[in-house]
């Protein structure tokens, strides 16, 4: 299985995603490059810190850096209509990046002999870490924590690799396809995890408090 190919696809998807977010926030070209690189490589940096892999190994990805820079430069000068076309396919390429990077993060942690919990965390952080940093730098709430089910699929990939259920080439290939399909199903069907908001409660309390003051007056 040529994981380098999937890594390249994921790098392009995440780099372009970061660049588009930067342009939506009206950043200059330097901001576009910074946000794109952070999105593409931030998750790997966090993973390396977590599992004890040398941070300098990041600089060994010269080809991926060049590809990311080329993709960001291209999208920066593309007409708006082509950027909108990309955004219609963004979820699919993002799913490929999530699957590839989550599995790679899990394999890194497994090969270093880490326990299952560390394997799962390494998978999730590799898959979603860059996107979280991107959203924070762009002044947005991290989409991966409030959008359709996202991080859970990275956790699933990490669990299956960590438990030894996905080790061989064909097993990893099936797992890759499975994660992509599950992510796309969650996008199409808008699957979401349960959540609870305190905003309405706080608004109601404020309204009641205000009404009681008016009644006393």
C-alpha positions as a Markdown table, in Angstrom:
| # | Residue | x | y | z |
|---|---|---|---|---|
| 1 | Unk | 0.0 | 0.0 | 0.0 |
| 2 | Unk | 1.5 | 3.3 | -1.1 |
| 3 | Unk | 0.9 | 5.4 | 2.0 |
| 4 | Unk | 3.0 | 8.1 | 0.6 |
| 5 | Unk | 0.4 | 8.7 | -2.1 |
| 6 | Unk | -2.3 | 9.1 | 0.5 |
| 7 | Unk | -0.1 | 11.4 | 2.6 |
| 8 | Unk | 0.4 | 13.6 | -0.5 |
| 9 | Unk | -3.4 | 13.7 | -1.1 |
| 10 | Unk | -4.1 | 14.5 | 2.5 |
| 11 | Unk | -1.4 | 17.2 | 2.5 |
| 12 | Unk | -2.9 | 18.9 | -0.6 |
| 13 | Unk | -6.4 | 18.7 | 0.9 |
| 14 | Unk | -5.4 | 20.2 | 4.2 |
| 15 | Unk | -3.0 | 22.8 | 2.8 |
| 16 | Unk | -5.7 | 24.0 | 0.4 |
| 17 | Unk | -8.3 | 24.0 | 3.2 |
| 18 | Unk | -6.1 | 26.2 | 5.3 |
| 19 | Unk | -5.4 | 28.5 | 2.4 |
| 20 | Unk | -9.1 | 28.9 | 1.6 |
| 21 | Unk | -9.9 | 29.7 | 5.3 |
| 22 | Unk | -7.2 | 32.3 | 5.3 |
| 23 | Unk | -8.6 | 34.0 | 2.2 |
| 24 | Unk | -12.1 | 33.9 | 3.7 |
| 25 | Unk | -10.7 | 35.7 | 6.7 |
| 26 | Unk | -9.0 | 38.2 | 4.2 |
| 27 | Unk | -5.4 | 37.3 | 5.3 |
| 28 | Unk | -2.5 | 38.4 | 3.0 |
| 29 | Unk | -0.5 | 35.9 | 1.1 |
| 30 | Unk | 1.9 | 35.2 | 4.0 |
| 31 | Unk | -1.1 | 34.4 | 6.2 |
| 32 | Unk | -2.4 | 32.0 | 3.5 |
| 33 | Unk | 0.9 | 30.1 | 3.5 |
| 34 | Unk | 1.2 | 30.0 | 7.3 |
| 35 | Unk | -2.4 | 28.8 | 7.8 |
| 36 | Unk | -2.1 | 26.3 | 5.0 |
| 37 | Unk | 1.2 | 24.8 | 6.3 |
| 38 | Unk | -0.2 | 24.7 | 9.9 |
| 39 | Unk | -3.2 | 22.8 | 8.7 |
| 40 | Unk | -1.2 | 20.3 | 6.7 |
| 41 | Unk | 1.6 | 19.6 | 9.2 |
| 42 | Unk | 0.3 | 20.8 | 12.6 |
| 43 | Unk | -1.3 | 17.4 | 13.4 |
| 44 | Unk | 1.9 | 15.6 | 12.7 |
| 45 | Unk | 3.9 | 18.0 | 14.9 |
| 46 | Unk | 1.5 | 17.5 | 17.8 |
| 47 | Unk | 1.6 | 13.7 | 17.3 |
| 48 | Unk | 5.4 | 13.7 | 17.4 |
| 49 | Unk | 5.4 | 15.6 | 20.6 |
| 50 | Unk | 3.0 | 13.2 | 22.1 |
| 51 | Unk | 4.6 | 9.9 | 21.2 |
| 52 | Unk | 8.2 | 11.0 | 21.5 |
| 53 | Unk | 9.1 | 11.0 | 17.8 |
| 54 | Unk | 11.8 | 13.6 | 17.0 |
| 55 | Unk | 10.2 | 16.9 | 15.8 |
| 56 | Unk | 13.0 | 17.3 | 13.3 |
| 57 | Unk | 11.6 | 14.4 | 11.3 |
| 58 | Unk | 9.1 | 17.0 | 10.1 |
| 59 | Unk | 11.9 | 18.5 | 7.9 |
| 60 | Unk | 12.4 | 15.2 | 6.2 |
| 61 | Unk | 9.1 | 15.7 | 4.3 |
| 62 | Unk | 10.6 | 18.0 | 1.7 |
| 63 | Unk | 8.5 | 16.7 | -1.1 |
| 64 | Unk | 5.3 | 17.2 | 0.9 |
| 65 | Unk | 6.4 | 20.8 | 1.7 |
| 66 | Unk | 6.9 | 21.6 | -1.9 |
| 67 | Unk | 3.6 | 20.1 | -2.9 |
| 68 | Unk | 1.8 | 22.0 | -0.2 |
| 69 | Unk | 3.5 | 25.3 | -1.2 |
| 70 | Unk | 2.6 | 24.7 | -4.9 |
| 71 | Unk | -1.0 | 23.9 | -4.0 |
| 72 | Unk | -1.4 | 27.0 | -1.9 |
| 73 | Unk | 0.1 | 29.2 | -4.5 |
| 74 | Unk | -2.1 | 27.8 | -7.2 |
| 75 | Unk | -5.3 | 28.2 | -5.1 |
| 76 | Unk | -4.3 | 31.8 | -4.2 |
| 77 | Unk | -4.3 | 32.8 | -7.9 |
| 78 | Unk | -7.2 | 30.7 | -9.0 |
| 79 | Unk | -10.4 | 32.5 | -10.1 |
| 80 | Unk | -13.1 | 32.4 | -7.4 |
| 81 | Unk | -15.4 | 30.1 | -9.5 |
| 82 | Unk | -12.7 | 27.4 | -9.3 |
| 83 | Unk | -12.3 | 27.8 | -5.6 |
| 84 | Unk | -16.1 | 27.4 | -5.2 |
| 85 | Unk | -15.8 | 24.2 | -7.3 |
| 86 | Unk | -13.1 | 22.9 | -4.9 |
| 87 | Unk | -15.3 | 23.6 | -1.9 |
| 88 | Unk | -18.0 | 21.3 | -3.3 |
| 89 | Unk | -15.5 | 18.5 | -3.2 |
| 90 | Unk | -13.7 | 19.7 | -0.1 |
| 91 | Unk | -15.4 | 17.2 | 2.3 |
| 92 | Unk | -14.3 | 14.2 | 0.2 |
| 93 | Unk | -10.7 | 15.2 | 0.0 |
| 94 | Unk | -10.8 | 16.2 | 3.7 |
| 95 | Unk | -12.1 | 12.7 | 4.4 |
| 96 | Unk | -9.2 | 11.2 | 2.5 |
| 97 | Unk | -6.8 | 13.3 | 4.5 |
| 98 | Unk | -8.5 | 12.4 | 7.8 |
| 99 | Unk | -8.3 | 8.6 | 7.0 |
| 100 | Unk | -4.7 | 8.7 | 5.8 |
| 101 | Unk | -3.3 | 10.8 | 8.6 |
| 102 | Unk | -5.3 | 9.0 | 11.3 |
| 103 | Unk | -4.0 | 5.6 | 10.2 |
| 104 | Unk | -0.5 | 6.9 | 9.8 |
| 105 | Unk | -0.6 | 8.4 | 13.3 |
| 106 | Unk | -1.8 | 5.1 | 14.7 |
| 107 | Unk | 0.9 | 3.2 | 12.9 |
| 108 | Unk | 3.6 | 5.5 | 14.2 |
| 109 | Unk | 2.5 | 5.0 | 17.8 |
| 110 | Unk | 2.0 | 1.2 | 17.4 |
| 111 | Unk | 5.5 | 0.8 | 15.9 |
| 112 | Unk | 7.0 | 2.7 | 18.9 |
| 113 | Unk | 5.3 | 0.2 | 21.3 |
| 114 | Unk | 2.8 | 2.6 | 22.8 |
| 115 | Unk | -0.4 | 1.4 | 24.6 |
| 116 | Unk | -3.8 | 1.5 | 22.9 |
| 117 | Unk | -4.8 | 4.8 | 24.6 |
| 118 | Unk | -1.8 | 6.5 | 23.1 |
| 119 | Unk | -2.4 | 5.0 | 19.7 |
| 120 | Unk | -5.9 | 6.3 | 19.6 |
| 121 | Unk | -4.9 | 9.8 | 20.7 |
| 122 | Unk | -2.0 | 9.8 | 18.2 |
| 123 | Unk | -4.4 | 8.9 | 15.4 |
| 124 | Unk | -6.9 | 11.6 | 16.4 |
| 125 | Unk | -4.4 | 14.3 | 16.8 |
| 126 | Unk | -2.7 | 13.5 | 13.5 |
| 127 | Unk | -6.0 | 13.6 | 11.7 |
| 128 | Unk | -7.6 | 16.7 | 13.3 |
| 129 | Unk | -4.8 | 18.6 | 15.0 |
| 130 | Unk | -4.0 | 20.7 | 12.0 |
| 131 | Unk | -7.6 | 21.7 | 11.4 |
| 132 | Unk | -8.0 | 22.7 | 15.1 |
| 133 | Unk | -4.9 | 24.9 | 15.0 |
| 134 | Unk | -6.1 | 26.4 | 11.7 |
| 135 | Unk | -9.5 | 27.4 | 13.2 |
| 136 | Unk | -8.0 | 28.8 | 16.4 |
| 137 | Unk | -5.6 | 31.0 | 14.3 |
| 138 | Unk | -8.5 | 32.1 | 12.1 |
| 139 | Unk | -10.5 | 33.1 | 15.2 |
| 140 | Unk | -13.1 | 30.4 | 14.6 |
| 141 | Unk | -14.5 | 27.7 | 16.8 |
| 142 | Unk | -12.9 | 24.4 | 15.8 |
| 143 | Unk | -15.2 | 22.8 | 13.3 |
| 144 | Unk | -14.0 | 19.3 | 14.2 |
| 145 | Unk | -15.5 | 19.6 | 17.6 |
| 146 | Unk | -18.9 | 20.9 | 16.6 |
| 147 | Unk | -19.5 | 19.9 | 13.0 |
| 148 | Unk | -20.7 | 16.5 | 11.7 |
| 149 | Unk | -19.0 | 13.5 | 13.4 |
| 150 | Unk | -15.3 | 13.9 | 12.6 |
| 151 | Unk | -12.9 | 13.1 | 15.3 |
| 152 | Unk | -14.7 | 9.8 | 16.2 |
| 153 | Unk | -13.6 | 8.3 | 12.9 |
| 154 | Unk | -10.0 | 9.1 | 13.7 |
| 155 | Unk | -10.5 | 7.4 | 17.0 |
| 156 | Unk | -12.0 | 4.3 | 15.3 |
| 157 | Unk | -9.0 | 4.1 | 13.0 |
| 158 | Unk | -6.6 | 4.3 | 15.9 |
| 159 | Unk | -8.6 | 1.7 | 17.9 |
| 160 | Unk | -8.6 | -0.8 | 15.0 |
| 161 | Unk | -4.9 | -0.4 | 14.4 |
| 162 | Unk | -4.0 | -0.4 | 18.1 |
| 163 | Unk | -6.0 | -3.6 | 18.7 |
| 164 | Unk | -4.2 | -5.3 | 15.9 |
| 165 | Unk | -7.3 | -5.8 | 13.8 |
| 166 | Unk | -5.8 | -3.8 | 10.9 |
| 167 | Unk | -2.2 | -4.6 | 10.2 |
| 168 | Unk | -1.7 | -6.1 | 6.8 |
| 169 | Unk | -1.8 | -4.1 | 3.5 |
| 170 | Unk | -5.3 | -5.2 | 2.5 |
| 171 | Unk | -6.6 | -4.7 | 6.1 |
| 172 | Unk | -5.3 | -1.1 | 6.2 |
| 173 | Unk | -6.7 | -0.5 | 2.7 |
| 174 | Unk | -10.1 | -1.6 | 3.8 |
| 175 | Unk | -9.8 | 0.5 | 7.0 |
| 176 | Unk | -8.8 | 3.5 | 4.9 |
| 177 | Unk | -11.9 | 3.1 | 2.6 |
| 178 | Unk | -14.1 | 2.5 | 5.6 |
| 179 | Unk | -13.1 | 5.8 | 7.3 |
| 180 | Unk | -13.6 | 7.8 | 4.1 |
| 181 | Unk | -17.1 | 6.2 | 3.7 |
| 182 | Unk | -18.1 | 6.8 | 7.3 |
| 183 | Unk | -16.9 | 10.4 | 7.2 |
| 184 | Unk | -18.8 | 11.1 | 4.0 |
| 185 | Unk | -21.9 | 9.4 | 5.3 |
| 186 | Unk | -21.8 | 11.7 | 8.4 |
| 187 | Unk | -21.5 | 14.7 | 6.1 |
| 188 | Unk | -24.4 | 13.7 | 3.8 |
| 189 | Unk | -26.7 | 12.6 | 6.6 |
| 190 | Unk | -25.5 | 15.3 | 9.0 |
| 191 | Unk | -24.8 | 12.9 | 11.8 |
| 192 | Unk | -23.9 | 14.7 | 14.9 |
| 193 | Unk | -22.9 | 13.7 | 18.4 |
| 194 | Unk | -25.2 | 14.6 | 21.3 |
| 195 | Unk | -24.6 | 18.1 | 22.6 |
| 196 | Unk | -26.1 | 20.3 | 25.3 |
| 197 | Unk | -26.2 | 24.1 | 25.1 |
| 198 | Unk | -26.5 | 26.4 | 28.1 |
| 199 | Unk | -27.2 | 29.5 | 26.0 |
| 200 | Unk | -31.0 | 29.2 | 26.0 |
| 201 | Unk | -31.0 | 28.5 | 29.8 |
| 202 | Unk | -28.9 | 31.5 | 30.4 |
| 203 | Unk | -31.2 | 33.6 | 28.2 |
| 204 | Unk | -34.3 | 32.4 | 30.0 |
| 205 | Unk | -32.8 | 33.1 | 33.4 |
| 206 | Unk | -31.8 | 36.6 | 32.3 |
| 207 | Unk | -35.4 | 37.2 | 30.9 |
| 208 | Unk | -37.0 | 36.0 | 34.1 |
| 209 | Unk | -34.6 | 38.1 | 36.2 |
| 210 | Unk | -35.4 | 41.2 | 34.0 |
| 211 | Unk | -39.2 | 40.5 | 34.3 |
| 212 | Unk | -39.0 | 40.2 | 38.1 |
| 213 | Unk | -37.2 | 43.6 | 38.3 |
| 214 | Unk | -39.9 | 45.2 | 36.1 |
| 215 | Unk | -42.7 | 43.7 | 38.3 |
| 216 | Unk | -41.1 | 45.0 | 41.4 |
| 217 | Unk | -40.7 | 48.5 | 39.8 |
